[in-house]
Amino acid sequence: MFFSELTTTSDIIYDGKSFIKPFIDNLSKAKQSIILSCPKIKIGRYSLIADKLAEMVTNGTVIQIFTKDDNTDVAKLRTCGITVTVKPDINFNCCIINRSDIWYGSVNILGYHSTEDNMITFHDPETEVFVSLRIEKIRQNHKAMNYKRVFETMVSETAGYLTKNSLKTMVLGLSGGIDSTVTAAICHEVVTRYPERQFKFIGVSLPCSSNSAEENDSASLAMKAFCNEYWVENLQAQYLLVKATCEQRYPSTPVSQGNIKARLRMIYLYNLASVTGGLVMDTDNLTEHYLGFWTIHGDVADYNPIGGLWKHEVYKLCKYLFTEVHTDESAPRHQALRAAYDITPTDGNAVAAGGDMAQIAPGHTYEEVDDILNTYLQHRDDEQEMRRLNEAYGADTVERVLTRHRKSEFKRKRMPLVIERALYDTGE
């Protein structure tokens, strides 16, 4: 259905200046959802609307923004908990509030606008038919988890496993990314909370030349903030030696080179765990497991606290930690968590440019990829659910994600020990 075909009531036209106050007033009444299409996001002096959106999402309103390009303002909106999806073909300005209040016109709501632009607003209850399925799915993701319970369970279960198996040391390779930093926060809490058990947490950064300065800096912050012992061991020389040896018969590929780096790191970490009487911490999440986004005998380790979380839930746990637990913005732990939250996730092995999502589903978010995977795993035979995925994200994107899932099935035959999701996800 096109906007010209909608049956409208009480329509009003504003210009690019006069629309701001009534638009914000309408946003304030959003109890369910806000869907916003804005081709170019450049907040600058238009922060009143962005500030109101940030306020609404903290009140439980589900907000989904579509835009054409990624930039620093998009990153700021995501930091506030707003879901922003980048779609290069977005070319119209529109906002749907509570599934029925529609704003449509030439005003770029989160970008430049003037009195020469115009915006019409009208009410159409029938719009709910087109957006309700997706909004409810996103809302379920938002309300499903108590992250205090998640963190407490991860800490207690990890401590219990160490004690049961007479282990004293947790060894972790820190990449600077969000998964290893959140795992570091868990390990630190285990040591802090059970001093009588004399646990130790050793963190090591094991970069090669493919690791960016931003990743290395973030890893350094996390090590200093959370570890009892920590250091950097650059493996570039060892990587070049092993790579040259492996290439004597067959040439390497970007993927095989990345696998060499991952397996070198694991050799180092397992040796360290062996000589210190400990175990190696695994940092993969559910999204990575189901996409095969890890290296056999490389990334997979002994014990995984976060293995029951989808990637977007790792982000939410990280945000809980720096907003509810380590709240002092000048403190190293807050800064380490915030740096990891803001960094673009990569595999650290230079397999592909543009970060992890450039390999998985360009233009989409982890929350959307997780929705595709979770829905497929639970409802693959449900035609209505699969049709919803295709309509929401595009059939090509859905097939791209699911193809990667199917092709990596062989990797999931042997899994590391993972804290079971049911221990903290009670559905309350």
PDB file of N, CA, C and O in Angstrom, residues 205-259:
ATOM      1  N   SER A 205      46.871  -9.965  25.417  1.00  0.00           N
ATOM      2  CA  SER A 205      46.536  -9.479  24.079  1.00  0.00           C
ATOM      3  C   SER A 205      47.549 -10.073  23.112  1.00  0.00           C
ATOM      4  O   SER A 205      48.758  -9.958  23.327  1.00  0.00           O
ATOM      5  N   LEU A 206      47.072 -10.711  22.050  1.00  0.00           N
ATOM      6  CA  LEU A 206      47.935 -11.456  21.121  1.00  0.00           C
ATOM      7  C   LEU A 206      47.746 -10.938  19.697  1.00  0.00           C
ATOM      8  O   LEU A 206      47.247 -11.648  18.817  1.00  0.00           O
ATOM      9  N   PRO A 207      48.127  -9.707  19.443  1.00  0.00           N
ATOM     10  CA  PRO A 207      47.855  -9.116  18.136  1.00  0.00           C
ATOM     11  C   PRO A 207      48.812  -9.575  17.043  1.00  0.00           C
ATOM     12  O   PRO A 207      49.928 -10.040  17.305  1.00  0.00           O
ATOM     13  N   CYS A 208      48.341  -9.460  15.806  1.00  0.00           N
ATOM     14  CA  CYS A 208      49.166  -9.517  14.613  1.00  0.00           C
ATOM     15  C   CYS A 208      48.993  -8.178  13.900  1.00  0.00           C
ATOM     16  O   CYS A 208      48.262  -7.302  14.381  1.00  0.00           O
ATOM     17  N   SER A 209      49.619  -8.019  12.765  1.00  0.00           N
ATOM     18  CA  SER A 209      49.552  -6.734  12.074  1.00  0.00           C
ATOM     19  C   SER A 209      48.141  -6.394  11.603  1.00  0.00           C
ATOM     20  O   SER A 209      47.828  -5.237  11.325  1.00  0.00           O
ATOM     21  N   SER A 210      47.279  -7.403  11.506  1.00  0.00           N
ATOM     22  CA  SER A 210      45.910  -7.169  11.043  1.00  0.00           C
ATOM     23  C   SER A 210      45.016  -6.556  12.109  1.00  0.00           C
ATOM     24  O   SER A 210      43.906  -6.120  11.802  1.00  0.00           O
ATOM     25  N   ASN A 211      45.460  -6.523  13.353  1.00  0.00           N
ATOM     26  CA  ASN A 211      44.668  -5.891  14.416  1.00  0.00           C
ATOM     27  C   ASN A 211      44.862  -4.386  14.363  1.00  0.00           C
ATOM     28  O   ASN A 211      45.992  -3.890  14.301  1.00  0.00           O
ATOM     29  N   SER A 212      43.762  -3.635  14.401  1.00  0.00           N
ATOM     30  CA  SER A 212      43.841  -2.177  14.305  1.00  0.00           C
ATOM     31  C   SER A 212      44.331  -1.570  15.612  1.00  0.00           C
ATOM     32  O   SER A 212      44.276  -2.196  16.673  1.00  0.00           O
ATOM     33  N   ALA A 213      44.800  -0.330  15.528  1.00  0.00           N
ATOM     34  CA  ALA A 213      45.245   0.386  16.723  1.00  0.00           C
ATOM     35  C   ALA A 213      44.082   0.549  17.702  1.00  0.00           C
ATOM     36  O   ALA A 213      44.271   0.469  18.925  1.00  0.00           O
ATOM     37  N   GLU A 214      42.864   0.758  17.179  1.00  0.00           N
ATOM     38  CA  GLU A 214      41.688   0.907  18.036  1.00  0.00           C
ATOM     39  C   GLU A 214      41.422  -0.371  18.817  1.00  0.00           C
ATOM     40  O   GLU A 214      41.132  -0.338  20.022  1.00  0.00           O
ATOM     41  N   GLU A 215      41.543  -1.521  18.146  1.00  0.00           N
ATOM     42  CA  GLU A 215      41.350  -2.801  18.825  1.00  0.00           C
ATOM     43  C   GLU A 215      42.414  -3.022  19.900  1.00  0.00           C
ATOM     44  O   GLU A 215      42.118  -3.459  21.014  1.00  0.00           O
ATOM     45  N   ASN A 216      43.673  -2.724  19.562  1.00  0.00           N
ATOM     46  CA  ASN A 216      44.757  -2.918  20.523  1.00  0.00           C
ATOM     47  C   ASN A 216      44.604  -2.002  21.731  1.00  0.00           C
ATOM     48  O   ASN A 216      44.858  -2.416  22.868  1.00  0.00           O
ATOM     49  N   ASP A 217      44.174  -0.758  21.497  1.00  0.00           N
ATOM     50  CA  ASP A 217      43.958   0.175  22.609  1.00  0.00           C
ATOM     51  C   ASP A 217      42.821  -0.294  23.508  1.00  0.00           C
ATOM     52  O   ASP A 217      42.896  -0.203  24.737  1.00  0.00           O
ATOM     53  N   SER A 218      41.748  -0.796  22.892  1.00  0.00           N
ATOM     54  CA  SER A 218      40.615  -1.286  23.666  1.00  0.00           C
ATOM     55  C   SER A 218      41.011  -2.511  24.486  1.00  0.00           C
ATOM     56  O   SER A 218      40.611  -2.651  25.651  1.00  0.00           O
ATOM     57  N   ALA A 219      41.816  -3.400  23.891  1.00  0.00           N
ATOM     58  CA  ALA A 219      42.298  -4.572  24.627  1.00  0.00           C
ATOM     59  C   ALA A 219      43.148  -4.160  25.814  1.00  0.00           C
ATOM     60  O   ALA A 219      43.053  -4.738  26.902  1.00  0.00           O
ATOM     61  N   SER A 220      43.986  -3.154  25.620  1.00  0.00           N
ATOM     62  CA  SER A 220      44.834  -2.656  26.706  1.00  0.00           C
ATOM     63  C   SER A 220      43.993  -2.101  27.853  1.00  0.00           C
ATOM     64  O   SER A 220      44.273  -2.364  29.030  1.00  0.00           O
ATOM     65  N   LEU A 221      42.941  -1.347  27.513  1.00  0.00           N
ATOM     66  CA  LEU A 221      42.042  -0.822  28.543  1.00  0.00           C
ATOM     67  C   LEU A 221      41.414  -1.957  29.348  1.00  0.00           C
ATOM     68  O   LEU A 221      41.352  -1.893  30.582  1.00  0.00           O
ATOM     69  N   ALA A 222      40.944  -2.991  28.666  1.00  0.00           N
ATOM     70  CA  ALA A 222      40.275  -4.107  29.339  1.00  0.00           C
ATOM     71  C   ALA A 222      41.236  -4.883  30.227  1.00  0.00           C
ATOM     72  O   ALA A 222      40.890  -5.255  31.363  1.00  0.00           O
ATOM     73  N   MET A 223      42.448  -5.124  29.757  1.00  0.00           N
ATOM     74  CA  MET A 223      43.423  -5.859  30.567  1.00  0.00           C
ATOM     75  C   MET A 223      43.740  -5.109  31.856  1.00  0.00           C
ATOM     76  O   MET A 223      43.748  -5.684  32.949  1.00  0.00           O
ATOM     77  N   LYS A 224      44.007  -3.815  31.719  1.00  0.00           N
ATOM     78  CA  LYS A 224      44.362  -3.008  32.885  1.00  0.00           C
ATOM     79  C   LYS A 224      43.196  -2.883  33.866  1.00  0.00           C
ATOM     80  O   LYS A 224      43.396  -2.794  35.078  1.00  0.00           O
ATOM     81  N   ALA A 225      41.990  -2.885  33.336  1.00  0.00           N
ATOM     82  CA  ALA A 225      40.812  -2.689  34.192  1.00  0.00           C
ATOM     83  C   ALA A 225      40.416  -3.950  34.951  1.00  0.00           C
ATOM     84  O   ALA A 225      39.962  -3.870  36.096  1.00  0.00           O
ATOM     85  N   PHE A 226      40.595  -5.129  34.353  1.00  0.00           N
ATOM     86  CA  PHE A 226      39.981  -6.328  34.908  1.00  0.00           C
ATOM     87  C   PHE A 226      40.941  -7.447  35.335  1.00  0.00           C
ATOM     88  O   PHE A 226      40.540  -8.323  36.098  1.00  0.00           O
ATOM     89  N   CYS A 227      42.158  -7.456  34.850  1.00  0.00           N
ATOM     90  CA  CYS A 227      43.027  -8.628  35.040  1.00  0.00           C
ATOM     91  C   CYS A 227      43.975  -8.493  36.236  1.00  0.00           C
ATOM     92  O   CYS A 227      44.463  -7.401  36.531  1.00  0.00           O
ATOM     93  N   ASN A 228      44.264  -9.644  36.887  1.00  0.00           N
ATOM     94  CA  ASN A 228      45.302  -9.677  37.920  1.00  0.00           C
ATOM     95  C   ASN A 228      46.691  -9.568  37.297  1.00  0.00           C
ATOM     96  O   ASN A 228      47.570  -8.875  37.817  1.00  0.00           O
ATOM     97  N   GLU A 229      46.884 -10.300  36.214  1.00  0.00           N
ATOM     98  CA  GLU A 229      48.126 -10.227  35.439  1.00  0.00           C
ATOM     99  C   GLU A 229      47.753 -10.023  33.976  1.00  0.00           C
ATOM    100  O   GLU A 229      46.762 -10.575  33.500  1.00  0.00           O
ATOM    101  N   TYR A 230      48.587  -9.256  33.267  1.00  0.00           N
ATOM    102  CA  TYR A 230      48.286  -9.021  31.852  1.00  0.00           C
ATOM    103  C   TYR A 230      49.537  -8.564  31.121  1.00  0.00           C
ATOM    104  O   TYR A 230      50.464  -8.009  31.711  1.00  0.00           O
ATOM    105  N   TRP A 231      49.575  -8.851  29.828  1.00  0.00           N
ATOM    106  CA  TRP A 231      50.657  -8.382  28.979  1.00  0.00           C
ATOM    107  C   TRP A 231      50.257  -8.523  27.518  1.00  0.00           C
ATOM    108  O   TRP A 231      49.234  -9.118  27.195  1.00  0.00           O
ATOM    109  N   VAL A 232      51.104  -7.963  26.654  1.00  0.00           N
ATOM    110  CA  VAL A 232      50.901  -8.051  25.210  1.00  0.00           C
ATOM    111  C   VAL A 232      51.990  -8.932  24.624  1.00  0.00           C
ATOM    112  O   VAL A 232      53.164  -8.781  24.955  1.00  0.00           O
ATOM    113  N   GLU A 233      51.576  -9.881  23.773  1.00  0.00           N
ATOM    114  CA  GLU A 233      52.534 -10.744  23.078  1.00  0.00           C
ATOM    115  C   GLU A 233      52.207 -10.693  21.592  1.00  0.00           C
ATOM    116  O   GLU A 233      51.214 -11.248  21.131  1.00  0.00           O
ATOM    117  N   ASN A 234      53.031  -9.980  20.845  1.00  0.00           N
ATOM    118  CA  ASN A 234      52.775  -9.839  19.418  1.00  0.00           C
ATOM    119  C   ASN A 234      53.196 -11.114  18.689  1.00  0.00           C
ATOM    120  O   ASN A 234      54.337 -11.561  18.799  1.00  0.00           O
ATOM    121  N   LEU A 235      52.269 -11.704  17.933  1.00  0.00           N
ATOM    122  CA  LEU A 235      52.505 -12.977  17.269  1.00  0.00           C
ATOM    123  C   LEU A 235      52.771 -12.832  15.773  1.00  0.00           C
ATOM    124  O   LEU A 235      52.726 -13.824  15.038  1.00  0.00           O
ATOM    125  N   GLN A 236      53.066 -11.622  15.306  1.00  0.00           N
ATOM    126  CA  GLN A 236      53.253 -11.430  13.877  1.00  0.00           C
ATOM    127  C   GLN A 236      54.412 -12.265  13.319  1.00  0.00           C
ATOM    128  O   GLN A 236      54.282 -12.883  12.245  1.00  0.00           O
ATOM    129  N   ALA A 237      55.516 -12.312  14.023  1.00  0.00           N
ATOM    130  CA  ALA A 237      56.673 -13.073  13.529  1.00  0.00           C
ATOM    131  C   ALA A 237      56.345 -14.566  13.442  1.00  0.00           C
ATOM    132  O   ALA A 237      56.683 -15.239  12.452  1.00  0.00           O
ATOM    133  N   GLN A 238      55.685 -15.080  14.467  1.00  0.00           N
ATOM    134  CA  GLN A 238      55.310 -16.494  14.471  1.00  0.00           C
ATOM    135  C   GLN A 238      54.305 -16.784  13.356  1.00  0.00           C
ATOM    136  O   GLN A 238      54.360 -17.841  12.709  1.00  0.00           O
ATOM    137  N   TYR A 239      53.378 -15.860  13.143  1.00  0.00           N
ATOM    138  CA  TYR A 239      52.392 -16.028  12.077  1.00  0.00           C
ATOM    139  C   TYR A 239      53.067 -16.110  10.711  1.00  0.00           C
ATOM    140  O   TYR A 239      52.755 -16.997   9.901  1.00  0.00           O
ATOM    141  N   LEU A 240      53.992 -15.219  10.443  1.00  0.00           N
ATOM    142  CA  LEU A 240      54.666 -15.218   9.143  1.00  0.00           C
ATOM    143  C   LEU A 240      55.457 -16.512   8.922  1.00  0.00           C
ATOM    144  O   LEU A 240      55.493 -17.046   7.808  1.00  0.00           O
ATOM    145  N   LEU A 241      56.059 -17.026   9.989  1.00  0.00           N
ATOM    146  CA  LEU A 241      56.812 -18.270   9.889  1.00  0.00           C
ATOM    147  C   LEU A 241      55.892 -19.443   9.564  1.00  0.00           C
ATOM    148  O   LEU A 241      56.165 -20.234   8.650  1.00  0.00           O
ATOM    149  N   VAL A 242      54.790 -19.580  10.311  1.00  0.00           N
ATOM    150  CA  VAL A 242      53.857 -20.683  10.074  1.00  0.00           C
ATOM    151  C   VAL A 242      53.187 -20.536   8.709  1.00  0.00           C
ATOM    152  O   VAL A 242      53.005 -21.522   7.982  1.00  0.00           O
ATOM    153  N   LYS A 243      52.833 -19.323   8.352  1.00  0.00           N
ATOM    154  CA  LYS A 243      52.205 -19.079   7.049  1.00  0.00           C
ATOM    155  C   LYS A 243      53.139 -19.520   5.917  1.00  0.00           C
ATOM    156  O   LYS A 243      52.713 -20.194   4.963  1.00  0.00           O
ATOM    157  N   ALA A 244      54.413 -19.144   6.008  1.00  0.00           N
ATOM    158  CA  ALA A 244      55.370 -19.529   4.971  1.00  0.00           C
ATOM    159  C   ALA A 244      55.533 -21.043   4.907  1.00  0.00           C
ATOM    160  O   ALA A 244      55.638 -21.630   3.816  1.00  0.00           O
ATOM    161  N   THR A 245      55.528 -21.697   6.052  1.00  0.00           N
ATOM    162  CA  THR A 245      55.633 -23.160   6.083  1.00  0.00           C
ATOM    163  C   THR A 245      54.424 -23.804   5.421  1.00  0.00           C
ATOM    164  O   THR A 245      54.559 -24.750   4.627  1.00  0.00           O
ATOM    165  N   CYS A 246      53.236 -23.302   5.734  1.00  0.00           N
ATOM    166  CA  CYS A 246      52.003 -23.873   5.178  1.00  0.00           C
ATOM    167  C   CYS A 246      51.888 -23.638   3.669  1.00  0.00           C
ATOM    168  O   CYS A 246      51.222 -24.407   2.963  1.00  0.00           O
ATOM    169  N   GLU A 247      52.522 -22.585   3.171  1.00  0.00           N
ATOM    170  CA  GLU A 247      52.397 -22.225   1.763  1.00  0.00           C
ATOM    171  C   GLU A 247      53.414 -22.937   0.865  1.00  0.00           C
ATOM    172  O   GLU A 247      53.465 -22.676  -0.341  1.00  0.00           O
ATOM    173  N   GLN A 248      54.214 -23.833   1.424  1.00  0.00           N
ATOM    174  CA  GLN A 248      55.219 -24.512   0.611  1.00  0.00           C
ATOM    175  C   GLN A 248      54.585 -25.428  -0.435  1.00  0.00           C
ATOM    176  O   GLN A 248      55.170 -25.676  -1.488  1.00  0.00           O
ATOM    177  N   ARG A 249      53.400 -25.929  -0.141  1.00  0.00           N
ATOM    178  CA  ARG A 249      52.712 -26.834  -1.079  1.00  0.00           C
ATOM    179  C   ARG A 249      51.530 -26.162  -1.788  1.00  0.00           C
ATOM    180  O   ARG A 249      51.337 -26.338  -2.979  1.00  0.00           O
ATOM    181  N   TYR A 250      50.720 -25.427  -1.010  1.00  0.00           N
ATOM    182  CA  TYR A 250      49.535 -24.781  -1.571  1.00  0.00           C
ATOM    183  C   TYR A 250      49.477 -23.333  -1.093  1.00  0.00           C
ATOM    184  O   TYR A 250      49.824 -23.038   0.057  1.00  0.00           O
ATOM    185  N   PRO A 251      49.022 -22.431  -1.950  1.00  0.00           N
ATOM    186  CA  PRO A 251      48.904 -21.027  -1.530  1.00  0.00           C
ATOM    187  C   PRO A 251      47.800 -20.861  -0.495  1.00  0.00           C
ATOM    188  O   PRO A 251      46.814 -21.612  -0.495  1.00  0.00           O
ATOM    189  N   SER A 252      47.964 -19.899   0.371  1.00  0.00           N
ATOM    190  CA  SER A 252      46.963 -19.634   1.402  1.00  0.00           C
ATOM    191  C   SER A 252      45.872 -18.713   0.866  1.00  0.00           C
ATOM    192  O   SER A 252      46.005 -18.116  -0.205  1.00  0.00           O
ATOM    193  N   THR A 253      44.794 -18.606   1.624  1.00  0.00           N
ATOM    194  CA  THR A 253      43.682 -17.707   1.317  1.00  0.00           C
ATOM    195  C   THR A 253      43.471 -16.789   2.509  1.00  0.00           C
ATOM    196  O   THR A 253      43.997 -17.053   3.596  1.00  0.00           O
ATOM    197  N   PRO A 254      42.705 -15.705   2.364  1.00  0.00           N
ATOM    198  CA  PRO A 254      42.430 -14.850   3.534  1.00  0.00           C
ATOM    199  C   PRO A 254      41.819 -15.628   4.703  1.00  0.00           C
ATOM    200  O   PRO A 254      42.167 -15.376   5.857  1.00  0.00           O
ATOM    201  N   VAL A 255      40.930 -16.583   4.407  1.00  0.00           N
ATOM    202  CA  VAL A 255      40.321 -17.368   5.483  1.00  0.00           C
ATOM    203  C   VAL A 255      41.354 -18.259   6.158  1.00  0.00           C
ATOM    204  O   VAL A 255      41.427 -18.344   7.391  1.00  0.00           O
ATOM    205  N   SER A 256      42.179 -18.945   5.364  1.00  0.00           N
ATOM    206  CA  SER A 256      43.179 -19.845   5.959  1.00  0.00           C
ATOM    207  C   SER A 256      44.213 -19.053   6.760  1.00  0.00           C
ATOM    208  O   SER A 256      44.708 -19.524   7.785  1.00  0.00           O
ATOM    209  N   GLN A 257      44.543 -17.857   6.306  1.00  0.00           N
ATOM    210  CA  GLN A 257      45.475 -17.009   7.054  1.00  0.00           C
ATOM    211  C   GLN A 257      44.859 -16.589   8.388  1.00  0.00           C
ATOM    212  O   GLN A 257      45.542 -16.577   9.419  1.00  0.00           O
ATOM    213  N   GLY A 258      43.583 -16.260   8.365  1.00  0.00           N
ATOM    214  CA  GLY A 258      42.901 -15.926   9.621  1.00  0.00           C
ATOM    215  C   GLY A 258      42.873 -17.100  10.573  1.00  0.00           C
ATOM    216  O   GLY A 258      43.026 -16.944  11.785  1.00  0.00           O
ATOM    217  N   ASN A 259      42.683 -18.310  10.028  1.00  0.00           N
ATOM    218  CA  ASN A 259      42.678 -19.504  10.868  1.00  0.00           C
ATOM    219  C   ASN A 259      44.040 -19.748  11.519  1.00  0.00           C
ATOM    220  O   ASN A 259      44.124 -20.186  12.671  1.00  0.00           O
TER     221      ASN A 259
END
